[in-house]
GROMACS .gro file of N, CA and C in nm:
model
  270
    1MET      N    1 -12.105   4.986 -14.133
    1MET     CA    2 -12.012   4.982 -14.070
    1MET      C    3 -11.869   4.963 -14.193
    2ALA      N    4 -11.949   5.005 -14.288
    2ALA     CA    5 -11.795   5.040 -14.351
    2ALA      C    6 -11.714   5.168 -14.314
    3ALA      N    7 -11.827   5.281 -14.269
    3ALA     CA    8 -11.760   5.378 -14.231
    3ALA      C    9 -11.621   5.313 -14.123
    4CYS      N   10 -11.656   5.233 -13.995
    4CYS     CA   11 -11.605   5.206 -13.905
    4CYS      C   12 -11.456   5.176 -13.985
    5THR      N   13 -11.508   5.056 -14.059
    5THR     CA   14 -11.398   4.948 -14.111
    5THR      C   15 -11.244   5.035 -14.216
    6LEU      N   16 -11.340   5.159 -14.294
    6LEU     CA   17 -11.232   5.259 -14.348
    6LEU      C   18 -11.165   5.368 -14.225
    7THR      N   19 -11.242   5.403 -14.148
    7THR     CA   20 -11.163   5.470 -14.033
    7THR      C   21 -11.053   5.367 -13.974
    8GLY      N   22 -11.062   5.241 -13.976
    8GLY     CA   23 -10.933   5.177 -13.878
    8GLY      C   24 -10.860   5.175 -14.006
    9ALA      N   25 -10.907   5.136 -14.067
    9ALA     CA   26 -10.774   5.154 -14.227
    9ALA      C   27 -10.772   5.247 -14.222
   10ALA      N   28 -10.779   5.346 -14.229
   10ALA     CA   29 -10.690   5.511 -14.208
   10ALA      C   30 -10.616   5.532 -14.077
   11VAL      N   31 -10.669   5.439 -13.994
   11VAL     CA   32 -10.569   5.440 -13.831
   11VAL      C   33 -10.457   5.355 -13.854
   12GLY      N   34 -10.452   5.277 -13.941
   12GLY     CA   35 -10.382   5.108 -13.930
   12GLY      C   36 -10.243   5.188 -14.047
   13ALA      N   37 -10.311   5.246 -14.138
   13ALA     CA   38 -10.218   5.326 -14.275
   13ALA      C   39 -10.128   5.411 -14.172
   14LEU      N   40 -10.153   5.513 -14.102
   14LEU     CA   41 -10.109   5.607 -14.027
   14LEU      C   42  -9.995   5.553 -13.943
   15CYS      N   43  -9.993   5.454 -13.895
   15CYS     CA   44  -9.966   5.396 -13.770
   15CYS      C   45  -9.870   5.266 -13.849
   16SER      N   46  -9.862   5.291 -13.947
   16SER     CA   47  -9.800   5.159 -14.050
   16SER      C   48  -9.597   5.186 -14.044
   17ARG      N   49  -9.576   5.044 -14.059
   17ARG     CA   50  -9.428   5.111 -14.076
   17ARG      C   51  -9.359   5.203 -14.185
   18PRO      N   52  -9.400   5.281 -14.298
   18PRO     CA   53  -9.350   5.367 -14.316
   18PRO      C   54  -9.347   5.522 -14.245
   19LEU      N   55  -9.416   5.511 -14.186
   19LEU     CA   56  -9.483   5.589 -14.066
   19LEU      C   57  -9.375   5.649 -13.942
   20LEU      N   58  -9.410   5.498 -13.891
   20LEU     CA   59  -9.353   5.504 -13.759
   20LEU      C   60  -9.271   5.361 -13.752
   21ARG      N   61  -9.161   5.384 -13.703
   21ARG     CA   62  -9.065   5.239 -13.723
   21ARG      C   63  -9.052   5.200 -13.623
   22ARG      N   64  -9.056   5.227 -13.496
   22ARG     CA   65  -9.029   5.095 -13.403
   22ARG      C   66  -9.182   5.127 -13.350
   23ARG      N   67  -9.207   4.950 -13.314
   23ARG     CA   68  -9.342   4.864 -13.317
   23ARG      C   69  -9.390   4.917 -13.157
   24GLY      N   70  -9.319   4.929 -13.113
   24GLY     CA   71  -9.382   5.016 -12.948
   24GLY      C   72  -9.518   5.088 -12.979
   25HIS      N   73  -9.418   5.197 -13.056
   25HIS     CA   74  -9.476   5.331 -13.130
   25HIS      C   75  -9.580   5.317 -13.198
   26ALA      N   76  -9.583   5.215 -13.271
   26ALA     CA   77  -9.710   5.195 -13.368
   26ALA      C   78  -9.798   5.130 -13.330
   27VAL      N   79  -9.773   5.032 -13.190
   27VAL     CA   80  -9.883   4.992 -13.119
   27VAL      C   81  -9.991   5.078 -13.074
   28LEU      N   82  -9.874   5.136 -12.975
   28LEU     CA   83  -9.926   5.244 -12.879
   28LEU      C   84 -10.013   5.354 -13.003
   29ALA      N   85  -9.981   5.397 -13.119
   29ALA     CA   86 -10.007   5.553 -13.172
   29ALA      C   87 -10.209   5.420 -13.243
   30GLY      N   88 -10.132   5.301 -13.274
   30GLY     CA   89 -10.255   5.234 -13.322
   30GLY      C   90 -10.420   5.201 -13.221
   31SER      N   91 -10.348   5.194 -13.083
   31SER     CA   92 -10.418   5.142 -13.038
   31SER      C   93 -10.487   5.277 -12.959
   32LEU      N   94 -10.416   5.427 -12.967
   32LEU     CA   95 -10.475   5.560 -12.943
   32LEU      C   96 -10.534   5.600 -13.017
   33GLY      N   97 -10.516   5.578 -13.161
   33GLY     CA   98 -10.601   5.587 -13.298
   33GLY      C   99 -10.734   5.520 -13.259
   34SER      N  100 -10.709   5.436 -13.258
   34SER     CA  101 -10.837   5.317 -13.232
   34SER      C  102 -10.910   5.388 -13.151
   35VAL      N  103 -10.916   5.449 -13.049
   35VAL     CA  104 -10.989   5.497 -12.956
   35VAL      C  105 -11.023   5.633 -12.961
   36LEU      N  106 -10.901   5.704 -13.011
   36LEU     CA  107 -10.978   5.834 -13.045
   36LEU      C  108 -11.108   5.816 -13.187
   37ALA      N  109 -11.049   5.717 -13.264
   37ALA     CA  110 -11.194   5.692 -13.373
   37ALA      C  111 -11.327   5.709 -13.357
   38LEU      N  112 -11.320   5.630 -13.229
   38LEU     CA  113 -11.444   5.600 -13.154
   38LEU      C  114 -11.521   5.708 -13.043
   39VAL      N  115 -11.388   5.774 -13.026
   39VAL     CA  116 -11.428   5.893 -12.925
   39VAL      C  117 -11.474   6.051 -12.955
   40LEU      N  118 -11.363   6.090 -13.065
   40LEU     CA  119 -11.410   6.264 -13.124
   40LEU      C  120 -11.514   6.262 -13.160
   41ALA      N  121 -11.564   6.365 -13.151
   41ALA     CA  122 -11.711   6.372 -13.240
   41ALA      C  123 -11.734   6.388 -13.378
   42ALA      N  124 -11.624   6.463 -13.435
   42ALA     CA  125 -11.604   6.431 -13.558
   42ALA      C  126 -11.571   6.306 -13.648
   43SER      N  127 -11.551   6.241 -13.569
   43SER     CA  128 -11.533   6.077 -13.637
   43SER      C  129 -11.612   6.010 -13.690
   44PRO      N  130 -11.567   5.953 -13.804
   44PRO     CA  131 -11.670   5.882 -13.916
   44PRO      C  132 -11.744   5.799 -13.816
   45ALA      N  133 -11.638   5.773 -13.780
   45ALA     CA  134 -11.714   5.625 -13.748
   45ALA      C  135 -11.796   5.642 -13.609
   46ARG      N  136 -11.759   5.695 -13.537
   46ARG     CA  137 -11.859   5.739 -13.419
   46ARG      C  138 -11.969   5.801 -13.441
   47ALA      N  139 -11.967   5.845 -13.588
   47ALA     CA  140 -12.154   5.914 -13.643
   47ALA      C  141 -12.186   5.838 -13.683
   48ALA      N  142 -12.130   5.660 -13.766
   48ALA     CA  143 -12.207   5.588 -13.851
   48ALA      C  144 -12.261   5.488 -13.671
   49VAL      N  145 -12.195   5.464 -13.616
   49VAL     CA  146 -12.259   5.420 -13.468
   49VAL      C  147 -12.340   5.440 -13.430
   50SER      N  148 -12.339   5.599 -13.392
   50SER     CA  149 -12.460   5.702 -13.328
   50SER      C  150 -12.591   5.657 -13.417
   51ALA      N  151 -12.565   5.702 -13.547
   51ALA     CA  152 -12.678   5.661 -13.622
   51ALA      C  153 -12.771   5.523 -13.630
   52LEU      N  154 -12.685   5.477 -13.620
   52LEU     CA  155 -12.763   5.303 -13.647
   52LEU      C  156 -12.827   5.280 -13.481
   53VAL      N  157 -12.729   5.337 -13.366
   53VAL     CA  158 -12.833   5.290 -13.250
   53VAL      C  159 -12.912   5.435 -13.216
   54THR      N  160 -12.930   5.521 -13.260
   54THR     CA  161 -13.031   5.562 -13.251
   54THR      C  162 -13.173   5.557 -13.382
   55ALA      N  163 -13.116   5.476 -13.443
   55ALA     CA  164 -13.203   5.441 -13.513
   55ALA      C  165 -13.299   5.270 -13.504
   56GLY      N  166 -13.192   5.232 -13.430
   56GLY     CA  167 -13.234   5.159 -13.392
   56GLY      C  168 -13.342   5.125 -13.290
   57ARG      N  169 -13.321   5.222 -13.186
   57ARG     CA  170 -13.382   5.248 -13.079
   57ARG      C  171 -13.594   5.310 -13.118
   58SER      N  172 -13.542   5.365 -13.260
   58SER     CA  173 -13.654   5.429 -13.308
   58SER      C  174 -13.684   5.404 -13.404
   59GLY      N  175 -13.674   5.296 -13.501
   59GLY     CA  176 -13.753   5.268 -13.625
   59GLY      C  177 -13.621   5.208 -13.729
   60PRO      N  178 -13.662   5.214 -13.838
   60PRO     CA  179 -13.539   5.176 -13.967
   60PRO      C  180 -13.459   5.273 -13.909
   61ALA      N  181 -13.328   5.156 -14.013
   61ALA     CA  182 -13.230   5.267 -13.999
   61ALA      C  183 -13.188   5.322 -14.095
   62PRO      N  184 -13.112   5.423 -14.088
   62PRO     CA  185 -13.081   5.463 -14.235
   62PRO      C  186 -12.925   5.499 -14.255
   63LEU      N  187 -12.982   5.459 -14.420
   63LEU     CA  188 -12.798   5.417 -14.426
   63LEU      C  189 -12.696   5.553 -14.382
   64PRO      N  190 -12.624   5.576 -14.344
   64PRO     CA  191 -12.533   5.646 -14.304
   64PRO      C  192 -12.404   5.718 -14.442
   65LEU      N  193 -12.500   5.816 -14.509
   65LEU     CA  194 -12.390   5.811 -14.592
   65LEU      C  195 -12.306   5.941 -14.585
   66THR      N  196 -12.318   6.018 -14.535
   66THR     CA  197 -12.185   6.212 -14.476
   66THR      C  198 -12.078   6.078 -14.399
   67PRO      N  199 -12.145   5.988 -14.310
   67PRO     CA  200 -12.021   5.960 -14.224
   67PRO      C  201 -11.880   5.850 -14.307
   68LEU      N  202 -11.988   5.805 -14.446
   68LEU     CA  203 -11.928   5.667 -14.527
   68LEU      C  204 -11.822   5.754 -14.608
   69ALA      N  205 -11.910   5.872 -14.686
   69ALA     CA  206 -11.832   5.986 -14.779
   69ALA      C  207 -11.683   6.074 -14.643
   70ALA      N  208 -11.720   6.066 -14.564
   70ALA     CA  209 -11.624   6.118 -14.476
   70ALA      C  210 -11.526   6.027 -14.438
   71ALA      N  211 -11.537   5.888 -14.414
   71ALA     CA  212 -11.470   5.830 -14.372
   71ALA      C  213 -11.381   5.770 -14.540
   72LEU      N  214 -11.451   5.763 -14.620
   72LEU     CA  215 -11.356   5.711 -14.766
   72LEU      C  216 -11.264   5.842 -14.809
   73VAL      N  217 -11.282   5.950 -14.766
   73VAL     CA  218 -11.197   6.074 -14.819
   73VAL      C  219 -11.038   6.040 -14.698
   74LEU      N  220 -11.110   6.015 -14.568
   74LEU     CA  221 -10.983   6.004 -14.454
   74LEU      C  222 -10.911   5.899 -14.477
   75ALA      N  223 -10.962   5.768 -14.486
   75ALA     CA  224 -10.907   5.647 -14.590
   75ALA      C  225 -10.784   5.682 -14.671
   76ALA      N  226 -10.792   5.743 -14.804
   76ALA     CA  227 -10.782   5.801 -14.894
   76ALA      C  228 -10.637   5.853 -14.884
   77ALA      N  229 -10.696   6.007 -14.821
   77ALA     CA  230 -10.563   6.033 -14.753
   77ALA      C  231 -10.437   5.968 -14.696
   78ALA      N  232 -10.527   5.927 -14.609
   78ALA     CA  233 -10.405   5.870 -14.508
   78ALA      C  234 -10.317   5.740 -14.643
   79GLY      N  235 -10.383   5.636 -14.685
   79GLY     CA  236 -10.273   5.588 -14.759
   79GLY      C  237 -10.246   5.657 -14.893
   80THR      N  238 -10.238   5.726 -14.889
   80THR     CA  239 -10.172   5.864 -14.988
   80THR      C  240 -10.058   5.880 -14.926
   81THR      N  241 -10.111   5.926 -14.781
   81THR     CA  242  -9.962   5.955 -14.706
   81THR      C  243  -9.904   5.879 -14.667
   82ALA      N  244  -9.887   5.773 -14.677
   82ALA     CA  245  -9.824   5.634 -14.616
   82ALA      C  246  -9.750   5.650 -14.746
   83CYS      N  247  -9.823   5.652 -14.868
   83CYS     CA  248  -9.757   5.547 -14.965
   83CYS      C  249  -9.652   5.683 -15.030
   84LEU      N  250  -9.678   5.810 -15.025
   84LEU     CA  251  -9.585   5.932 -15.037
   84LEU      C  252  -9.469   5.907 -14.902
   85THR      N  253  -9.519   5.830 -14.812
   85THR     CA  254  -9.367   5.895 -14.682
   85THR      C  255  -9.262   5.721 -14.742
   86ALA      N  256  -9.362   5.641 -14.773
   86ALA     CA  257  -9.265   5.520 -14.819
   86ALA      C  258  -9.184   5.524 -14.941
   87ALA      N  259  -9.210   5.597 -15.014
   87ALA     CA  260  -9.141   5.608 -15.148
   87ALA      C  261  -9.021   5.736 -15.090
   88ARG      N  262  -9.047   5.851 -15.035
   88ARG     CA  263  -8.954   5.936 -14.972
   88ARG      C  264  -8.866   5.878 -14.928
   89ARG      N  265  -8.840   5.751 -14.831
   89ARG     CA  266  -8.805   5.717 -14.715
   89ARG      C  267  -8.658   5.640 -14.816
   90ARG      N  268  -8.688   5.514 -14.920
   90ARG     CA  269  -8.648   5.450 -14.975
   90ARG      C  270  -8.535   5.502 -15.040
   0.00000   0.00000   0.00000
């Protein structure tokens, strides 16, 4: 579940005020980003949820370390991008 949380944090950082100035655009981008985070095949959140669902059907759930690492990198990159953009716009 940490992979889902980190992916959501990355989407939120990319849709925050320093990057998108208008509220309507931020809400629309955040909604679209959240949906894409669960639909795209390359998404760490989708990989983590798929691993848990598959394990729930067949036996014990393994720890999805690859999606967690990918989500951590994605969240760090999104946070860095938001911070650098905020510093440039001031």
